[in-house]
Amino acid sequence: MDKGRIIFLNGVTSAGKTSIVEALQERDDIFFYVVANDLFQEMIGDKYLRENYWKYLSEVIIMMYHAAKLYSDMGKNILIDGILVEREEITPHYQQLLEILKNNPLDLVEVYCPLDVCRKRNIMRGDRYESQSDEQHELMAKNIEYTLRVDTSLFSADECADIIVKKLF
């Protein structure tokens, strides 16, 4: 059985990752399962997140990568909606991702949006604080080898989904 393709959409909050995921899931030409930092974070009780946010989030993120591997091993295409951050609790995050998925077809897609646009989106969303994207940008892993970059300030989520599918499939 061929392994399913894993596409990791990496970017700060409000860059447009989830909108691209939704656009990709609306397509008729290709099907994806999705794992996401936000979905896996919901598996942790609020008590534990308040107690030690990064410890528990780091553990569940690594479990998410193993879940993505399982889907891929079963021949299913999978999208990871996440952000590769380097914090003491998870370092070396990027290298851990590569190690877990070393035998699976993995494409890293940078979902880029200028931070000033992300700040405005954070305010409009109401569930993020204005500087959240800036803070994540500072924590983001460096020297990531991307397969592709999409800019959501220039292209809609549907256009970014088209770019991803045309380039990677």
PDB file of C-alpha atoms in Angstrom:
ATOM      1  CA  MET A   1       0.000   0.000   0.000  1.00  0.00           C
ATOM      2  CA  ASP A   2       1.287   3.450  -0.895  1.00  0.00           C
ATOM      3  CA  LYS A   3       1.622   5.876   1.973  1.00  0.00           C
ATOM      4  CA  GLY A   4      -0.601   8.924   2.034  1.00  0.00           C
ATOM      5  CA  ARG A   5       0.918  12.329   1.592  1.00  0.00           C
ATOM      6  CA  ILE A   6       1.391  14.503   4.684  1.00  0.00           C
ATOM      7  CA  ILE A   7       1.157  18.236   4.137  1.00  0.00           C
ATOM      8  CA  PHE A   8       2.178  20.346   7.129  1.00  0.00           C
ATOM      9  CA  LEU A   9       0.793  23.885   6.923  1.00  0.00           C
ATOM     10  CA  ASN A  10       3.146  25.873   9.145  1.00  0.00           C
ATOM     11  CA  GLY A  11       2.490  29.448  10.175  1.00  0.00           C
ATOM     12  CA  VAL A  12       1.594  31.778  12.991  1.00  0.00           C
ATOM     13  CA  THR A  13      -1.928  32.257  14.235  1.00  0.00           C
ATOM     14  CA  SER A  14      -4.156  34.171  11.792  1.00  0.00           C
ATOM     15  CA  ALA A  15      -1.800  33.493   8.873  1.00  0.00           C
ATOM     16  CA  GLY A  16      -4.616  31.533   7.216  1.00  0.00           C
ATOM     17  CA  LYS A  17      -3.769  27.869   7.832  1.00  0.00           C
ATOM     18  CA  THR A  18      -7.233  26.773   8.929  1.00  0.00           C
ATOM     19  CA  SER A  19      -8.891  28.664   6.062  1.00  0.00           C
ATOM     20  CA  ILE A  20      -6.627  26.805   3.626  1.00  0.00           C
ATOM     21  CA  VAL A  21      -7.460  23.497   5.346  1.00  0.00           C
ATOM     22  CA  GLU A  22     -11.165  24.249   4.895  1.00  0.00           C
ATOM     23  CA  ALA A  23     -10.625  25.138   1.220  1.00  0.00           C
ATOM     24  CA  LEU A  24      -8.690  21.914   0.648  1.00  0.00           C
ATOM     25  CA  GLN A  25     -11.437  19.882   2.309  1.00  0.00           C
ATOM     26  CA  GLU A  26     -14.042  21.416  -0.014  1.00  0.00           C
ATOM     27  CA  ARG A  27     -12.276  20.106  -3.115  1.00  0.00           C
ATOM     28  CA  ASP A  28     -13.683  17.224  -5.132  1.00  0.00           C
ATOM     29  CA  ASP A  29     -10.366  16.117  -6.652  1.00  0.00           C
ATOM     30  CA  ILE A  30      -8.508  15.093  -3.490  1.00  0.00           C
ATOM     31  CA  PHE A  31      -9.457  14.069   0.039  1.00  0.00           C
ATOM     32  CA  PHE A  32      -7.566  14.872   3.238  1.00  0.00           C
ATOM     33  CA  TYR A  33      -7.933  13.968   6.872  1.00  0.00           C
ATOM     34  CA  VAL A  34      -6.851  16.752   9.237  1.00  0.00           C
ATOM     35  CA  VAL A  35      -4.942  16.911  12.490  1.00  0.00           C
ATOM     36  CA  ALA A  36      -4.423  20.289  14.111  1.00  0.00           C
ATOM     37  CA  ASN A  37      -2.701  21.778  17.132  1.00  0.00           C
ATOM     38  CA  ASP A  38      -6.031  23.290  18.223  1.00  0.00           C
ATOM     39  CA  LEU A  39      -7.880  19.965  17.959  1.00  0.00           C
ATOM     40  CA  PHE A  40      -5.239  18.065  19.891  1.00  0.00           C
ATOM     41  CA  GLN A  41      -5.000  20.820  22.517  1.00  0.00           C
ATOM     42  CA  GLU A  42      -8.686  20.197  23.251  1.00  0.00           C
ATOM     43  CA  MET A  43      -7.708  16.700  24.440  1.00  0.00           C
ATOM     44  CA  ILE A  44      -6.007  18.307  27.451  1.00  0.00           C
ATOM     45  CA  GLY A  45      -8.106  19.492  30.354  1.00  0.00           C
ATOM     46  CA  ASP A  46      -8.019  23.212  31.089  1.00  0.00           C
ATOM     47  CA  LYS A  47      -6.718  22.470  34.594  1.00  0.00           C
ATOM     48  CA  TYR A  48      -3.569  20.906  33.148  1.00  0.00           C
ATOM     49  CA  LEU A  49      -3.075  23.605  30.533  1.00  0.00           C
ATOM     50  CA  ARG A  50      -3.244  26.252  33.279  1.00  0.00           C
ATOM     51  CA  GLU A  51      -0.863  24.194  35.412  1.00  0.00           C
ATOM     52  CA  ASN A  52       1.833  23.687  32.759  1.00  0.00           C
ATOM     53  CA  TYR A  53       0.710  24.738  29.278  1.00  0.00           C
ATOM     54  CA  TRP A  54       3.898  23.967  27.342  1.00  0.00           C
ATOM     55  CA  LYS A  55       4.554  20.606  28.987  1.00  0.00           C
ATOM     56  CA  TYR A  56       1.158  19.186  28.071  1.00  0.00           C
ATOM     57  CA  LEU A  57       0.898  20.930  24.710  1.00  0.00           C
ATOM     58  CA  SER A  58       4.341  19.628  23.733  1.00  0.00           C
ATOM     59  CA  GLU A  59       3.343  16.059  24.569  1.00  0.00           C
ATOM     60  CA  VAL A  60       0.128  16.213  22.602  1.00  0.00           C
ATOM     61  CA  ILE A  61       1.832  17.803  19.572  1.00  0.00           C
ATOM     62  CA  ILE A  62       4.240  14.859  19.373  1.00  0.00           C
ATOM     63  CA  MET A  63       1.259  12.485  19.637  1.00  0.00           C
ATOM     64  CA  MET A  64      -0.369  14.418  16.790  1.00  0.00           C
ATOM     65  CA  TYR A  65       2.636  13.711  14.564  1.00  0.00           C
ATOM     66  CA  HIS A  66       2.383  10.010  15.370  1.00  0.00           C
ATOM     67  CA  ALA A  67      -1.331  10.140  14.479  1.00  0.00           C
ATOM     68  CA  ALA A  68      -0.460  11.766  11.143  1.00  0.00           C
ATOM     69  CA  LYS A  69       2.094   9.001  10.535  1.00  0.00           C
ATOM     70  CA  LEU A  70      -0.555   6.345  11.205  1.00  0.00           C
ATOM     71  CA  TYR A  71      -2.954   7.896   8.682  1.00  0.00           C
ATOM     72  CA  SER A  72      -0.178   8.126   6.107  1.00  0.00           C
ATOM     73  CA  ASP A  73       0.892   4.527   6.759  1.00  0.00           C
ATOM     74  CA  MET A  74      -2.713   3.513   6.057  1.00  0.00           C
ATOM     75  CA  GLY A  75      -2.590   5.260   2.662  1.00  0.00           C
ATOM     76  CA  LYS A  76      -4.545   8.362   3.689  1.00  0.00           C
ATOM     77  CA  ASN A  77      -3.594  11.932   2.779  1.00  0.00           C
ATOM     78  CA  ILE A  78      -3.333  14.131   5.828  1.00  0.00           C
ATOM     79  CA  LEU A  79      -3.083  17.830   6.564  1.00  0.00           C
ATOM     80  CA  ILE A  80      -1.348  19.091   9.689  1.00  0.00           C
ATOM     81  CA  ASP A  81      -2.550  22.529  10.742  1.00  0.00           C
ATOM     82  CA  GLY A  82       0.172  23.652  13.108  1.00  0.00           C
ATOM     83  CA  ILE A  83       3.186  25.689  13.982  1.00  0.00           C
ATOM     84  CA  LEU A  84       6.725  24.467  14.490  1.00  0.00           C
ATOM     85  CA  VAL A  85       7.935  26.270  17.598  1.00  0.00           C
ATOM     86  CA  GLU A  86      11.169  25.858  19.484  1.00  0.00           C
ATOM     87  CA  ARG A  87      10.580  25.900  23.218  1.00  0.00           C
ATOM     88  CA  GLU A  88      12.615  24.115  25.856  1.00  0.00           C
ATOM     89  CA  GLU A  89       9.806  21.597  26.412  1.00  0.00           C
ATOM     90  CA  ILE A  90       9.745  20.441  22.774  1.00  0.00           C
ATOM     91  CA  THR A  91      13.161  21.323  21.316  1.00  0.00           C
ATOM     92  CA  PRO A  92      14.296  20.202  18.813  1.00  0.00           C
ATOM     93  CA  HIS A  93      10.716  20.373  17.526  1.00  0.00           C
ATOM     94  CA  TYR A  94      11.468  20.532  13.804  1.00  0.00           C
ATOM     95  CA  GLN A  95      13.959  17.656  14.058  1.00  0.00           C
ATOM     96  CA  GLN A  96      11.455  15.566  16.039  1.00  0.00           C
ATOM     97  CA  LEU A  97       8.861  16.072  13.294  1.00  0.00           C
ATOM     98  CA  LEU A  98      11.359  14.999  10.632  1.00  0.00           C
ATOM     99  CA  GLU A  99      12.396  11.943  12.653  1.00  0.00           C
ATOM    100  CA  ILE A 100       8.833  10.765  13.312  1.00  0.00           C
ATOM    101  CA  LEU A 101       7.842  11.208   9.653  1.00  0.00           C
ATOM    102  CA  LYS A 102      11.170  10.231   8.041  1.00  0.00           C
ATOM    103  CA  ASN A 103       9.642   7.299   6.140  1.00  0.00           C
ATOM    104  CA  ASN A 104       6.514   9.139   5.055  1.00  0.00           C
ATOM    105  CA  PRO A 105       5.969  11.573   2.183  1.00  0.00           C
ATOM    106  CA  LEU A 106       6.065  14.928   3.973  1.00  0.00           C
ATOM    107  CA  ASP A 107       5.732  18.382   2.449  1.00  0.00           C
ATOM    108  CA  LEU A 108       6.153  21.472   4.587  1.00  0.00           C
ATOM    109  CA  VAL A 109       4.171  24.447   3.335  1.00  0.00           C
ATOM    110  CA  GLU A 110       4.887  27.861   4.782  1.00  0.00           C
ATOM    111  CA  VAL A 111       1.624  29.737   5.222  1.00  0.00           C
ATOM    112  CA  TYR A 112       2.905  33.290   5.227  1.00  0.00           C
ATOM    113  CA  CYS A 113       1.165  36.536   6.026  1.00  0.00           C
ATOM    114  CA  PRO A 114       2.816  39.815   7.064  1.00  0.00           C
ATOM    115  CA  LEU A 115       2.613  40.268  10.822  1.00  0.00           C
ATOM    116  CA  ASP A 116       0.757  43.592  10.549  1.00  0.00           C
ATOM    117  CA  VAL A 117      -2.019  41.802   8.624  1.00  0.00           C
ATOM    118  CA  CYS A 118      -2.044  38.973  11.204  1.00  0.00           C
ATOM    119  CA  ARG A 119      -2.433  41.555  13.992  1.00  0.00           C
ATOM    120  CA  LYS A 120      -5.515  43.001  12.260  1.00  0.00           C
ATOM    121  CA  ARG A 121      -6.916  39.491  11.738  1.00  0.00           C
ATOM    122  CA  ASN A 122      -6.315  38.669  15.412  1.00  0.00           C
ATOM    123  CA  ILE A 123      -8.328  41.723  16.456  1.00  0.00           C
ATOM    124  CA  MET A 124     -11.135  40.902  14.001  1.00  0.00           C
ATOM    125  CA  ARG A 125     -11.312  37.294  15.212  1.00  0.00           C
ATOM    126  CA  GLY A 126     -11.767  38.326  18.811  1.00  0.00           C
ATOM    127  CA  ASP A 127     -10.423  35.002  20.147  1.00  0.00           C
ATOM    128  CA  ARG A 128      -6.758  35.972  19.806  1.00  0.00           C
ATOM    129  CA  TYR A 129      -4.834  38.852  21.279  1.00  0.00           C
ATOM    130  CA  GLU A 130      -3.291  41.398  18.928  1.00  0.00           C
ATOM    131  CA  SER A 131       0.371  40.451  19.370  1.00  0.00           C
ATOM    132  CA  GLN A 132      -0.134  36.664  19.446  1.00  0.00           C
ATOM    133  CA  SER A 133       1.212  36.176  15.906  1.00  0.00           C
ATOM    134  CA  ASP A 134       4.297  38.270  16.711  1.00  0.00           C
ATOM    135  CA  GLU A 135       5.018  36.159  19.781  1.00  0.00           C
ATOM    136  CA  GLN A 136       4.631  32.925  17.818  1.00  0.00           C
ATOM    137  CA  HIS A 137       6.868  34.277  15.080  1.00  0.00           C
ATOM    138  CA  GLU A 138       9.650  34.737  17.647  1.00  0.00           C
ATOM    139  CA  LEU A 139       9.226  31.107  18.805  1.00  0.00           C
ATOM    140  CA  MET A 140       8.969  29.608  15.321  1.00  0.00           C
ATOM    141  CA  ALA A 141      11.651  27.123  14.335  1.00  0.00           C
ATOM    142  CA  LYS A 142      14.337  28.530  12.065  1.00  0.00           C
ATOM    143  CA  ASN A 143      15.906  27.033   8.926  1.00  0.00           C
ATOM    144  CA  ILE A 144      12.872  24.983   7.954  1.00  0.00           C
ATOM    145  CA  GLU A 145      13.152  23.466   4.489  1.00  0.00           C
ATOM    146  CA  TYR A 146       9.837  24.257   2.855  1.00  0.00           C
ATOM    147  CA  THR A 147       8.495  22.588  -0.256  1.00  0.00           C
ATOM    148  CA  LEU A 148       6.261  25.557  -0.969  1.00  0.00           C
ATOM    149  CA  ARG A 149       5.232  28.969   0.337  1.00  0.00           C
ATOM    150  CA  VAL A 150       1.805  30.568   0.024  1.00  0.00           C
ATOM    151  CA  ASP A 151       1.058  34.169   0.966  1.00  0.00           C
ATOM    152  CA  THR A 152      -2.474  34.684   2.259  1.00  0.00           C
ATOM    153  CA  SER A 153      -2.174  38.450   2.026  1.00  0.00           C
ATOM    154  CA  LEU A 154      -1.908  38.083  -1.756  1.00  0.00           C
ATOM    155  CA  PHE A 155      -4.097  35.036  -2.414  1.00  0.00           C
ATOM    156  CA  SER A 156      -7.407  33.781  -1.035  1.00  0.00           C
ATOM    157  CA  ALA A 157      -7.611  30.481   0.832  1.00  0.00           C
ATOM    158  CA  ASP A 158      -9.092  28.847  -2.297  1.00  0.00           C
ATOM    159  CA  GLU A 159      -6.252  30.180  -4.448  1.00  0.00           C
ATOM    160  CA  CYS A 160      -3.686  28.937  -1.916  1.00  0.00           C
ATOM    161  CA  ALA A 161      -5.385  25.512  -1.928  1.00  0.00           C
ATOM    162  CA  ASP A 162      -5.147  25.477  -5.740  1.00  0.00           C
ATOM    163  CA  ILE A 163      -1.445  26.378  -5.594  1.00  0.00           C
ATOM    164  CA  ILE A 164      -0.793  23.597  -3.079  1.00  0.00           C
ATOM    165  CA  VAL A 165      -2.645  20.929  -5.075  1.00  0.00           C
ATOM    166  CA  LYS A 166      -1.103  21.948  -8.415  1.00  0.00           C
ATOM    167  CA  LYS A 167       2.423  22.017  -6.988  1.00  0.00           C
ATOM    168  CA  LEU A 168       2.267  18.899  -4.823  1.00  0.00           C
ATOM    169  CA  PHE A 169      -0.084  16.622  -6.746  1.00  0.00           C
TER     170      PHE A 169
END
